[in-house]
Coordinates of C-alpha atoms in Angstrom, one line a residue:
Chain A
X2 CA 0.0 0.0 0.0
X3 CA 1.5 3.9 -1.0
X4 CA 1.7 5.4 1.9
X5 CA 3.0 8.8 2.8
X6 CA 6.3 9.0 2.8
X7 CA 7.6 9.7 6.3
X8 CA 11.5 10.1 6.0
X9 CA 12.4 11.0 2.0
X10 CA 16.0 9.3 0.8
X11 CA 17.5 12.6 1.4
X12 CA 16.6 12.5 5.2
X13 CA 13.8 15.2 5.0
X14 CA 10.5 15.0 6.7
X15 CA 7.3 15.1 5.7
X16 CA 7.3 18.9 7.1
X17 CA 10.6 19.8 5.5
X18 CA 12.7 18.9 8.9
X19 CA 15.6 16.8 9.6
X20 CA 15.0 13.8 11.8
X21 CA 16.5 15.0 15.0
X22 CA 15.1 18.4 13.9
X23 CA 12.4 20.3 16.3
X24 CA 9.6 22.6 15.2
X25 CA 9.7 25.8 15.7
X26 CA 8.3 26.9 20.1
X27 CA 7.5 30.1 21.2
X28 CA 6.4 30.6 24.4
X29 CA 4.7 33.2 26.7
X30 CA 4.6 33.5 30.6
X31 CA 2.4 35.4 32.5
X32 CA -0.6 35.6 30.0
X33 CA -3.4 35.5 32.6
X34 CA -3.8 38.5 35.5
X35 CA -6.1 36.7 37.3
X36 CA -4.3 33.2 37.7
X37 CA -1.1 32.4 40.1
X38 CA 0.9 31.5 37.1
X39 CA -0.2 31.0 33.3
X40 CA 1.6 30.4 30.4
X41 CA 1.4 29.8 26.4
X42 CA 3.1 27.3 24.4
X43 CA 2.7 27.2 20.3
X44 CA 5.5 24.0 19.3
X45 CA 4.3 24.5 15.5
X46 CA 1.0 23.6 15.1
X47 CA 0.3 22.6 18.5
X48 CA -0.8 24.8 20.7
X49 CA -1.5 24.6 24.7
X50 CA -2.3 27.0 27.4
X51 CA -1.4 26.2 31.2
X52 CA -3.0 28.1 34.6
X53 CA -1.9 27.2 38.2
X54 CA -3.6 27.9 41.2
X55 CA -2.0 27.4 44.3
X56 CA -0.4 26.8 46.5
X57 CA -3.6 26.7 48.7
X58 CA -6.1 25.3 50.9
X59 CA -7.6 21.7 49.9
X60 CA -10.8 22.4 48.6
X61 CA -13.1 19.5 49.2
X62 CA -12.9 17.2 51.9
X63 CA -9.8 17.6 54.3
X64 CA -9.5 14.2 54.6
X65 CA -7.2 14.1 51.6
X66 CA -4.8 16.4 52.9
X67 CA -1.2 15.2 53.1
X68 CA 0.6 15.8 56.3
X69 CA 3.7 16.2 54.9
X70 CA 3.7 17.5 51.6
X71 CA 1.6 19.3 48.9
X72 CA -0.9 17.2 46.4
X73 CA -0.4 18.4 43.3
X74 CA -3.8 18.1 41.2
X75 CA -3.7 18.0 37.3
X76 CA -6.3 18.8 34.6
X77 CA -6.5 18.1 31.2
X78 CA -8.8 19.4 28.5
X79 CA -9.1 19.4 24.9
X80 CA -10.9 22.2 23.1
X81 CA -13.6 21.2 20.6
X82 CA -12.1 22.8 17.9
X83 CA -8.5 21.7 19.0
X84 CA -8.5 18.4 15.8
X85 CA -9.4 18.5 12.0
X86 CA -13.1 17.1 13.5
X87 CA -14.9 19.5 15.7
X88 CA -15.4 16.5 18.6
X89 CA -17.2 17.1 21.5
X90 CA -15.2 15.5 24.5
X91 CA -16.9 15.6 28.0
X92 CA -14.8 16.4 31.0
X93 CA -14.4 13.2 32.6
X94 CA -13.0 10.9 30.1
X95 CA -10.5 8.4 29.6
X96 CA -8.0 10.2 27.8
X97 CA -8.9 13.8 29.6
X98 CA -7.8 11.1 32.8
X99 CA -5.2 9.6 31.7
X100 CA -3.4 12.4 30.8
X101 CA -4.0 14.1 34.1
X102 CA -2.6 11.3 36.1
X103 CA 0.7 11.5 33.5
X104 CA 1.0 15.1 34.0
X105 CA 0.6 14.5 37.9
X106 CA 3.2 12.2 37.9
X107 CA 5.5 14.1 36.0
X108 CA 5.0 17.2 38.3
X109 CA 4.6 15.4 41.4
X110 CA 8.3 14.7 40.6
X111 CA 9.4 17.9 40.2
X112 CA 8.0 20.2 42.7
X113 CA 9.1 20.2 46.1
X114 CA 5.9 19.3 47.3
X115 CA 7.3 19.3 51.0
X116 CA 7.6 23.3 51.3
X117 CA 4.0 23.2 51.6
X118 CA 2.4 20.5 53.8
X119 CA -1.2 20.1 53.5
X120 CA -1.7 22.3 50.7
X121 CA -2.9 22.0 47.1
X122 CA -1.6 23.0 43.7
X123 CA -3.8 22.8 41.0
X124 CA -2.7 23.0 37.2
X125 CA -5.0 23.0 34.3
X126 CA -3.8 22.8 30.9
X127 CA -5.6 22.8 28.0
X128 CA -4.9 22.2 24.2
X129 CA -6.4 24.6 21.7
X130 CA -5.1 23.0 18.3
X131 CA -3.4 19.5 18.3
X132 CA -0.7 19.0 15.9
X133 CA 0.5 15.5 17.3
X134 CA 3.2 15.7 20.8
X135 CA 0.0 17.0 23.0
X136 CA 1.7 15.8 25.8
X137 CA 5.0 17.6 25.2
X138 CA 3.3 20.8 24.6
X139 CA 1.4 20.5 27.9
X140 CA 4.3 20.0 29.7
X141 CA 6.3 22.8 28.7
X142 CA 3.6 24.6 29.2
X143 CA 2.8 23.6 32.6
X144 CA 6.6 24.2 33.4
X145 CA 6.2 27.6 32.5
X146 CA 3.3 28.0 34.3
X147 CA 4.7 26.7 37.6
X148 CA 7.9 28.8 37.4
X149 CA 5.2 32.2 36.6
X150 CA 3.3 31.2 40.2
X151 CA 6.5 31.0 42.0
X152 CA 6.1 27.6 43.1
X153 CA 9.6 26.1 43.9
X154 CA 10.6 23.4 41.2
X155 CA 13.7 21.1 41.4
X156 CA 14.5 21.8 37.9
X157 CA 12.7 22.4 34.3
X158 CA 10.7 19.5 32.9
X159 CA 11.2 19.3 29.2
X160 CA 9.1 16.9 27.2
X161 CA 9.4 15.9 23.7
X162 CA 8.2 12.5 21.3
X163 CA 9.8 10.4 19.5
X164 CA 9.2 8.1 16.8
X165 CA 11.4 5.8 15.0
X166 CA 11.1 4.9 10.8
X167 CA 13.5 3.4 8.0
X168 CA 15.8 2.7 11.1
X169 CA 15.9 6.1 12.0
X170 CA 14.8 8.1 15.5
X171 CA 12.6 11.2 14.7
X172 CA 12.2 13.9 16.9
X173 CA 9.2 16.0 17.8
X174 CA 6.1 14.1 15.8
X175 CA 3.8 16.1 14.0
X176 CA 0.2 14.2 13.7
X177 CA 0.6 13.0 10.5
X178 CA 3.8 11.0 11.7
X179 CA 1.7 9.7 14.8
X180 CA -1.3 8.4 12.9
X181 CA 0.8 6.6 10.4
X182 CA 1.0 4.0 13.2
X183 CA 4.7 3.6 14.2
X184 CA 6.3 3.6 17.6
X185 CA 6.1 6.8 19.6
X186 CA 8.0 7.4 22.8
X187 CA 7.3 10.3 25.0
X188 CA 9.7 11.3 27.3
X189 CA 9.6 13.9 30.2
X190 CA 13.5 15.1 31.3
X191 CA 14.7 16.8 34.3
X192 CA 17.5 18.6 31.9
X193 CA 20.2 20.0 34.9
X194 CA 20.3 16.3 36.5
X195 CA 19.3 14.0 33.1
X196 CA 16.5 12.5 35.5
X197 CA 13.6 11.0 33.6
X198 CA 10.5 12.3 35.4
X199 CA 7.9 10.3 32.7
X200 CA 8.5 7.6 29.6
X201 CA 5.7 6.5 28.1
X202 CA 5.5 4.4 24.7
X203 CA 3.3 2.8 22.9
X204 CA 3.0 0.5 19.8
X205 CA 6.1 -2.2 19.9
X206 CA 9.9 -1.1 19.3
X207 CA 12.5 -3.9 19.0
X208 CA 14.7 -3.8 22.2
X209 CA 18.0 -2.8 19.8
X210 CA 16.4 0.2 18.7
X211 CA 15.0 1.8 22.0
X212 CA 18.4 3.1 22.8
X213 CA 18.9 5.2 19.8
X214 CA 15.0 6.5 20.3
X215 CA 15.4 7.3 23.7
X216 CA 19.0 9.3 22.9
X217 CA 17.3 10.9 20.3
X218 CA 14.5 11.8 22.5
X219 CA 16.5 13.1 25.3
X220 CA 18.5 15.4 23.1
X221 CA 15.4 16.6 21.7
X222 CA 14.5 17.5 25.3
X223 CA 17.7 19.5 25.9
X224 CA 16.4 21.4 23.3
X225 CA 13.8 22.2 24.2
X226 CA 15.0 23.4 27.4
X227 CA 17.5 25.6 26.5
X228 CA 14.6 28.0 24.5
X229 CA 12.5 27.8 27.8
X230 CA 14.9 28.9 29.4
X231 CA 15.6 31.6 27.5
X232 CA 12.0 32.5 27.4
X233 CA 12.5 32.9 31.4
X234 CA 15.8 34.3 31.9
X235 CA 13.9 37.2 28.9
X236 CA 10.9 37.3 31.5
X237 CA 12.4 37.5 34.4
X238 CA 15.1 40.3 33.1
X239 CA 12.2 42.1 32.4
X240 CA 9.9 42.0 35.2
X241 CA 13.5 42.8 37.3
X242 CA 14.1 46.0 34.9
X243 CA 10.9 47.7 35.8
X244 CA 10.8 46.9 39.0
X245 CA 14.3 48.9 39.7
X246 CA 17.1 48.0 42.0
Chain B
X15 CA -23.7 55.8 21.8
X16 CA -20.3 56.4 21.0
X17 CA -18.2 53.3 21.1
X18 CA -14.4 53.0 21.1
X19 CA -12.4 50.0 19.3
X20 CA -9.0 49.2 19.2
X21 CA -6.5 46.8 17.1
X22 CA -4.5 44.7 18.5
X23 CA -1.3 46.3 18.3
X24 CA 2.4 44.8 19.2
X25 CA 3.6 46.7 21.8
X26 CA 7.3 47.3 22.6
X27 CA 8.5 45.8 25.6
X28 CA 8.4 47.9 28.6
X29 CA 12.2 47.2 30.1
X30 CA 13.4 48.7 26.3
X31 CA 12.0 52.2 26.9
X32 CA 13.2 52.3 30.3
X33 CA 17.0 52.6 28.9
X34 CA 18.4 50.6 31.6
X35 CA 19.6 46.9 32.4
X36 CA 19.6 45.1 35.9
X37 CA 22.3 44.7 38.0
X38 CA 21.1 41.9 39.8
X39 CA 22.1 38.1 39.6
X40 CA 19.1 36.8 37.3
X41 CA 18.5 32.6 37.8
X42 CA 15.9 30.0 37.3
X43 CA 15.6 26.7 38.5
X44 CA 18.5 24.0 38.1
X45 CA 21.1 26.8 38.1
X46 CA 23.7 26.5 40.3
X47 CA 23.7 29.2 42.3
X48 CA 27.2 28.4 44.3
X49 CA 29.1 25.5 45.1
X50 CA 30.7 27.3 48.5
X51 CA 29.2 25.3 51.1
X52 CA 30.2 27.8 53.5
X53 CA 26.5 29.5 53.1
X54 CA 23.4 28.8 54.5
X55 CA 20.5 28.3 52.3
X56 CA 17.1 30.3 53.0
X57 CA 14.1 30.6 50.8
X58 CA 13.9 29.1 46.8
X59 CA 17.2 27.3 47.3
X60 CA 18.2 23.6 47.9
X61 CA 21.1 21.4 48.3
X62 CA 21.7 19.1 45.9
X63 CA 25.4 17.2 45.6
X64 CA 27.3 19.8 47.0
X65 CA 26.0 22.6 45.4
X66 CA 23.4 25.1 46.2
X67 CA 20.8 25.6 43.5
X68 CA 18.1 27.6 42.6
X69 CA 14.5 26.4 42.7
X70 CA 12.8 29.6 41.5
X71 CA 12.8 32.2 39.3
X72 CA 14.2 35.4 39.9
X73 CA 17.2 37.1 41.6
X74 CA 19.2 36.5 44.3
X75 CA 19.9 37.8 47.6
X76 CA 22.8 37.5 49.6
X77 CA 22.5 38.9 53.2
X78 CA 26.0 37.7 54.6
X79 CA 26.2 33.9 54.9
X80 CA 22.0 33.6 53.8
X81 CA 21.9 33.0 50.2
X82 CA 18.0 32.7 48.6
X83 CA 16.2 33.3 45.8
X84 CA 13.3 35.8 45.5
X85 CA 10.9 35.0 43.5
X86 CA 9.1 37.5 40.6
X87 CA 5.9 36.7 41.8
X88 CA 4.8 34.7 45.6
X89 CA 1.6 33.5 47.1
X90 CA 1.8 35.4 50.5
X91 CA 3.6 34.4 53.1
X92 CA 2.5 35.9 56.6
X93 CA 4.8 37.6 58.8
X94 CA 3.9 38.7 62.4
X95 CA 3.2 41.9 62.4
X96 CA 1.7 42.2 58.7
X97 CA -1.5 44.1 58.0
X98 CA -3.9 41.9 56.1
X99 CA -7.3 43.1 54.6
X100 CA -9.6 40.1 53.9
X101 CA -13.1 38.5 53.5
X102 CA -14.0 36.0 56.9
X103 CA -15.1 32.9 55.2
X104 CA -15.6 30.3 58.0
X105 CA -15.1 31.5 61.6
X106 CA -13.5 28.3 64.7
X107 CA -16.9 27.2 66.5
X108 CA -16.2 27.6 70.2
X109 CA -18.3 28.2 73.2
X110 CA -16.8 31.5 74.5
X111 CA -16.5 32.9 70.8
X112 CA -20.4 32.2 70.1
X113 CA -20.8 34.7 73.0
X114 CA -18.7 37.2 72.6
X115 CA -17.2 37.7 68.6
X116 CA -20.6 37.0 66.7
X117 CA -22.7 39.9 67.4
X118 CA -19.6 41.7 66.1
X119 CA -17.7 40.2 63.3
X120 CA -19.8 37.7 60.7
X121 CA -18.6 35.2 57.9
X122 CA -18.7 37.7 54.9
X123 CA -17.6 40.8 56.5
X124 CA -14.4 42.4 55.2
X125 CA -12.1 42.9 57.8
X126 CA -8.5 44.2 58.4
X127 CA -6.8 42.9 61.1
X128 CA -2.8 42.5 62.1
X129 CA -1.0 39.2 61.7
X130 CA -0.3 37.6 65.2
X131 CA 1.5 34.6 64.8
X132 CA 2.5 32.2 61.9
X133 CA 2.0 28.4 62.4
X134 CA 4.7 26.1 60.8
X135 CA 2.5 25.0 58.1
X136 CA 2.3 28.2 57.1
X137 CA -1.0 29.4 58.5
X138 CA -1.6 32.7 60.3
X139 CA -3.4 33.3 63.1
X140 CA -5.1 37.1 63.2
X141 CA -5.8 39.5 65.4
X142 CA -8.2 43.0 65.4
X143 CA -6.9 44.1 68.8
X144 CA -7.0 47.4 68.3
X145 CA -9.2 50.0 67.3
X146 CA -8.0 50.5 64.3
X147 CA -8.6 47.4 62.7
X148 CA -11.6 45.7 62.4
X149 CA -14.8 45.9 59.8
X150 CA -14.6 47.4 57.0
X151 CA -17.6 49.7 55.7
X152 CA -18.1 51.1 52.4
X153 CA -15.0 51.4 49.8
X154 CA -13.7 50.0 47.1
X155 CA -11.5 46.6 47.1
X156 CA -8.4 45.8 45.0
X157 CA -6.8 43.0 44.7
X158 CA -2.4 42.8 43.1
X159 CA 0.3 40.3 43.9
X160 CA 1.6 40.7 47.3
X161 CA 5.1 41.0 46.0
X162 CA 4.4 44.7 44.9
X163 CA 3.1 46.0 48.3
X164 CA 5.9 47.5 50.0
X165 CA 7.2 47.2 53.3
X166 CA 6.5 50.0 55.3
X167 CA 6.1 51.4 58.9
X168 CA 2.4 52.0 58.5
X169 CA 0.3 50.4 55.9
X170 CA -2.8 53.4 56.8
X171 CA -2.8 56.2 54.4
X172 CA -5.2 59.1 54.6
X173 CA -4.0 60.6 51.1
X174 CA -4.0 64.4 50.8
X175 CA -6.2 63.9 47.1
X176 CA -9.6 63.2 49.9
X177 CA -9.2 59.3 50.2
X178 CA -7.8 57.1 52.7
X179 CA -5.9 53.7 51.8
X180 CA -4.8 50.2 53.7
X181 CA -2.1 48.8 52.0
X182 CA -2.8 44.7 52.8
X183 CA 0.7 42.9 52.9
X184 CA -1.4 40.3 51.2
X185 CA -2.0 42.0 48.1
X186 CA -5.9 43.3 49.3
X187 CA -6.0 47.1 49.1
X188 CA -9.1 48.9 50.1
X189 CA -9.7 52.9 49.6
X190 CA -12.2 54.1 51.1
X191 CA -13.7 57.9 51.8
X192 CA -11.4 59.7 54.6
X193 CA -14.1 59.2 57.7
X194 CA -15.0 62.8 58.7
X195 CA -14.4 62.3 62.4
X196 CA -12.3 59.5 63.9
X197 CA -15.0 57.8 65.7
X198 CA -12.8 56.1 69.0
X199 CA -15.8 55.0 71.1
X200 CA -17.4 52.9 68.2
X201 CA -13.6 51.4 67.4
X202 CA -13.6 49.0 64.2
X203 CA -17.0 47.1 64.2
X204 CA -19.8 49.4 63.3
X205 CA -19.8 49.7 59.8
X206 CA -20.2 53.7 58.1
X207 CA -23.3 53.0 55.8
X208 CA -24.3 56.8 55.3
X209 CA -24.0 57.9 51.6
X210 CA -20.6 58.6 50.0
X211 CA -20.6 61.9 47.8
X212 CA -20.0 62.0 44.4
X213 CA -16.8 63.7 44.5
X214 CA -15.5 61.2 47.1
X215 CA -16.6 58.4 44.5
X216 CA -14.7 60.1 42.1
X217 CA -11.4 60.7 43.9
X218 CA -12.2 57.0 45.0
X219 CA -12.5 55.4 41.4
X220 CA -9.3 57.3 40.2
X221 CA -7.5 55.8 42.7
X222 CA -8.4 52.3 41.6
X223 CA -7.6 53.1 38.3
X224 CA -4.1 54.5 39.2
X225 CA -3.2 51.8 41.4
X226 CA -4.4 49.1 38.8
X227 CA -2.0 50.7 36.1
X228 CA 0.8 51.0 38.5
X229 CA 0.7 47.3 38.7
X230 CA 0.2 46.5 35.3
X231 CA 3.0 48.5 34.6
X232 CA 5.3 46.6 37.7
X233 CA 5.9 49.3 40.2
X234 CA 5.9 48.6 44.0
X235 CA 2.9 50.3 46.1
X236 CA 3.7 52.9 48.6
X237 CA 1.6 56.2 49.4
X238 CA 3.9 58.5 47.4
X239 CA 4.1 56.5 44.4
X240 CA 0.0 56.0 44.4
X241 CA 0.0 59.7 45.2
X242 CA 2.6 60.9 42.4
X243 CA 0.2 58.7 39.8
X244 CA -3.0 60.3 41.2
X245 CA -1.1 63.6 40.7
X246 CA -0.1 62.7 37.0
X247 CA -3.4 61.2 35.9
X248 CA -5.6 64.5 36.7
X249 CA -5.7 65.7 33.3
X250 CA -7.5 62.7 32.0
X251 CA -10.5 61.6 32.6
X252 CA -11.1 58.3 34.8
X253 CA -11.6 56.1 32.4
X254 CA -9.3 56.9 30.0
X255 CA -6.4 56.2 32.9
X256 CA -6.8 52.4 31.7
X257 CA -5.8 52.7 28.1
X258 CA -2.1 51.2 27.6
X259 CA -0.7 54.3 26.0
X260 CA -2.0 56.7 29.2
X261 CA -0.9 54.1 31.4
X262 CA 2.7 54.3 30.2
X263 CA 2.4 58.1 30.0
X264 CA 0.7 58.7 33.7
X265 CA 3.6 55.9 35.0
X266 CA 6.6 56.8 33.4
X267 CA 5.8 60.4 34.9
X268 CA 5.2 58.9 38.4
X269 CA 8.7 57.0 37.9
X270 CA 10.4 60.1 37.0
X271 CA 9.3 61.9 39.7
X272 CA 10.3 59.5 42.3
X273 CA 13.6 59.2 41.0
X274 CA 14.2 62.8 41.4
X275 CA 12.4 63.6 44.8
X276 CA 15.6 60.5 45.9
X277 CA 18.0 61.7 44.0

């Protein structure tokens, strides 16, 4: 069967890009007044918006309250118009779920929850147009959004996908490489230390090959995280400028 | 009925028309801040193999041995001795409190009250001891980060322009018309409902709209600097004080002219 034509013999992508090549991230803190931290995330065509509350107060029943550190609580959401179908997807639903309890775990090892026993820290993210690597672009996001609230983080968490065709690693899957089916790996790095806070894969990869995915992966990550955190040292230069010595 | 529109319009940033860079030690979290172990770590720091690092964003401050990292922007963090201005949501049930407190303070009232001790966890425990604290009546409430109320020996302003102003440490600021008599006997918990006069409204609203725009534009809070942008933003009219391009205008002329009554 002709299918589209993931990696060309020159080494180009169906975008134009290089395997180990990333698309092009810009990235905004601070975009909400009314939030403790917010920030934008565009990584090409996907695009993801992050709010944190917190920390605060459990809301709800006190009986969930840890004694000794924070609970961090995630949300995802998905806009309607966010794919190429405008799809209605009600609040509490598998994916919405599963994605929440990723992005907990990721941030759960990250933030040091201890500074603030008993407390709460809500994050929402939501994805207004999904151009395959959701999950890396909520991340980032979320990252951002943390650091704009203020709440004290071990390090960044940079996330990035890979995928893996014609026996080489790709970096940074668009949707059109995700639905064609192959292995995608999505990995969530603590840059400073090289800690993996999250790896999650699915479809089957031969064991030989997951190194050079996971390298290729990682390296993406570091990428990533040296434009965020340019886009904070820029913020924070700023915010310090008009604020005077 | 006239209506205004505007196009979105990129606006240079800020920092660029100020002229000037920072001289402070910028970081972010992961960055090592120092790998002396000599120092002792206080807030937005933590040890990690040796070396101290950052776990915030923003710049550091070295008081002698103390090394930590303040944050742009913070939840706020209660100090004894803070002036706080806040809404009672749920009040402790006891015996000797039904009794005594409920005729006089309610859950809904908006209250300010003096910070008298901080539990580990973080919480505060309040007090209204004096008869300056207590409920407040009629005013208007506004609400910035806490990081841009600064320190001060009183946080009560009656402001020469015909309002007065509590500055909350946590960010709450109320303005409110100066009361015409101080009223000892009464102290904090009978509330002024008698109608406020239009002109008091009026000096009222501009002050909102001054201290909104000194926070959008990043300056700390203080009674001269909300006085020096009252000052600046009388020839406009009050609504107009929110539009981006008055805003710079009315704040760049409050910055100026706290930089010369210093210098």
């Amino acid at each position: 069967m002709a299918g589209l034509e993931l990696l060309s013999d020159q080494g180009y992508r169906v975008d134009g890009r290089r395997a180990g090549e990333l698309r092009k991230i810009q990235a905004r803190m601070g975009v909400f007044a009314q939030a403790d931290g917010s920030a934008y995330i565009e990584q090409g065509n996907t695009k993801a918006l992050a709010v944190v509350y917190g920390p605060h107060e459990i809301r709800g029943s006190r009986a969930r309250a840890l004694p000794d550190r924070a609970l961090v609580n995630c949300q995802y959401s998905s806009a309607t118009f966010s794919t190429g179908e405008r799809k209605r997807r009600p609040h509490g639903d598998r994916k919405s779920c599963e994605m929440g309890l990723q992005l907990r775990q990721t941030f759960e090892a990250a933030i040091l929850t201890q500074l603030h026993p008993r407390s709460q820290i809500d994050i929402y993210v939501q994805v207004l147009q999904a151009d395959g690597g959701t999950y890396a672009a909520c991340v980032n996001a979320a990252t951002l959004a943390v650091l704009d609230a203020g709440i004290p983080m071990r390090d960044f968490v940079c996330a990035c996908s890979a995928g893996f065709v014609d026996s080489t690693a790709l970096a940074d899957l668009s949707h059109v490489e995700e639905a064609a089916g192959g292995p995608q790996l999505a990995l969530a790095l603590l840059p400073a230390s090289g800690q993996i806070a999250l790896l999650e894969m699915d479809a089957r990869l031969h064991e030989d090959h997951l190194e050079q995915v996971l390298e290729a992966a990682a390296r993406a990550a570091r990428d990533v995280h040296a434009l965020l955190d340019r886009v904070v040292r820029q913020h924070v230069r700023e915010a310090s400028i008009l604020l005077g010595d | 009925m006239a209506m205004e529109l505007r196009l979105p319009v990129v606006r240079k940033p800020l920092s660029e028309s100020l002229g000037r860079d920072t001289k402070k030690h910028l970081v972010v979290p992961g960055d090592t801040i120092t790998t002396d172990t000599g120092f002792m770590r206080g807030h937005g720091t933590y040890m990690g193999e040796e070396k101290l690092i950052a776990s915030v964003a923003g710049s550091v401050e070295r008081v002698n041995k103390l090394i930590c990292v303040k944050a742009l922007k913070t939840r706020y963090n209660g100090e004894v001795g803070d002036i706080v201005v806040g809404r009672i949501t749920e009040r402790r049930r006891s015996a000797e409190d039904e009794l005594a407190m409920r005729g006089f303070l309610q859950e809904g009232d908006l209250i300010s009250a003096e910070v008298q001790a901080v539990f580990s966890d973080g919480a505060v425990s309040l007090h209204t001891r004096s008869l300056k604290y207590g409920k407040l009546g009629q005013g208007v409430l506004v609400q910035v980060s806490p990081s841009l109320v600064k320190r001060q020996k009183t946080h009560f302003h009656d402001l020469p322009c015909g309002a007065s102003v509590i500055l909350g440490n946590n960010g709450f600021i109320w303005i409110y018309p100066t009361p015409e008599h101080k009223e000892e006997d009464a102290g904090g918990f009978i509330a002024n409902l008698e109608p406020v006069s239009l002109t008091d409204r009026e000096v009222i609203s501009r002050l909102r709209n001054c201290i909104v725009s000194l926070v959008t534009q990043r300056m700390m809070l203080y009674d001269t600097s909300i006085l020096y942008c009252y000052e600046a933003s009388l020839p406009h009219q009050i609504k107009d004080i929110l539009k981006p391009e008055i805003m710079e205008e009315i704040v760049m002329e409050t910055r100026q002219r706290l930089l010369e009554q210093e210098g």
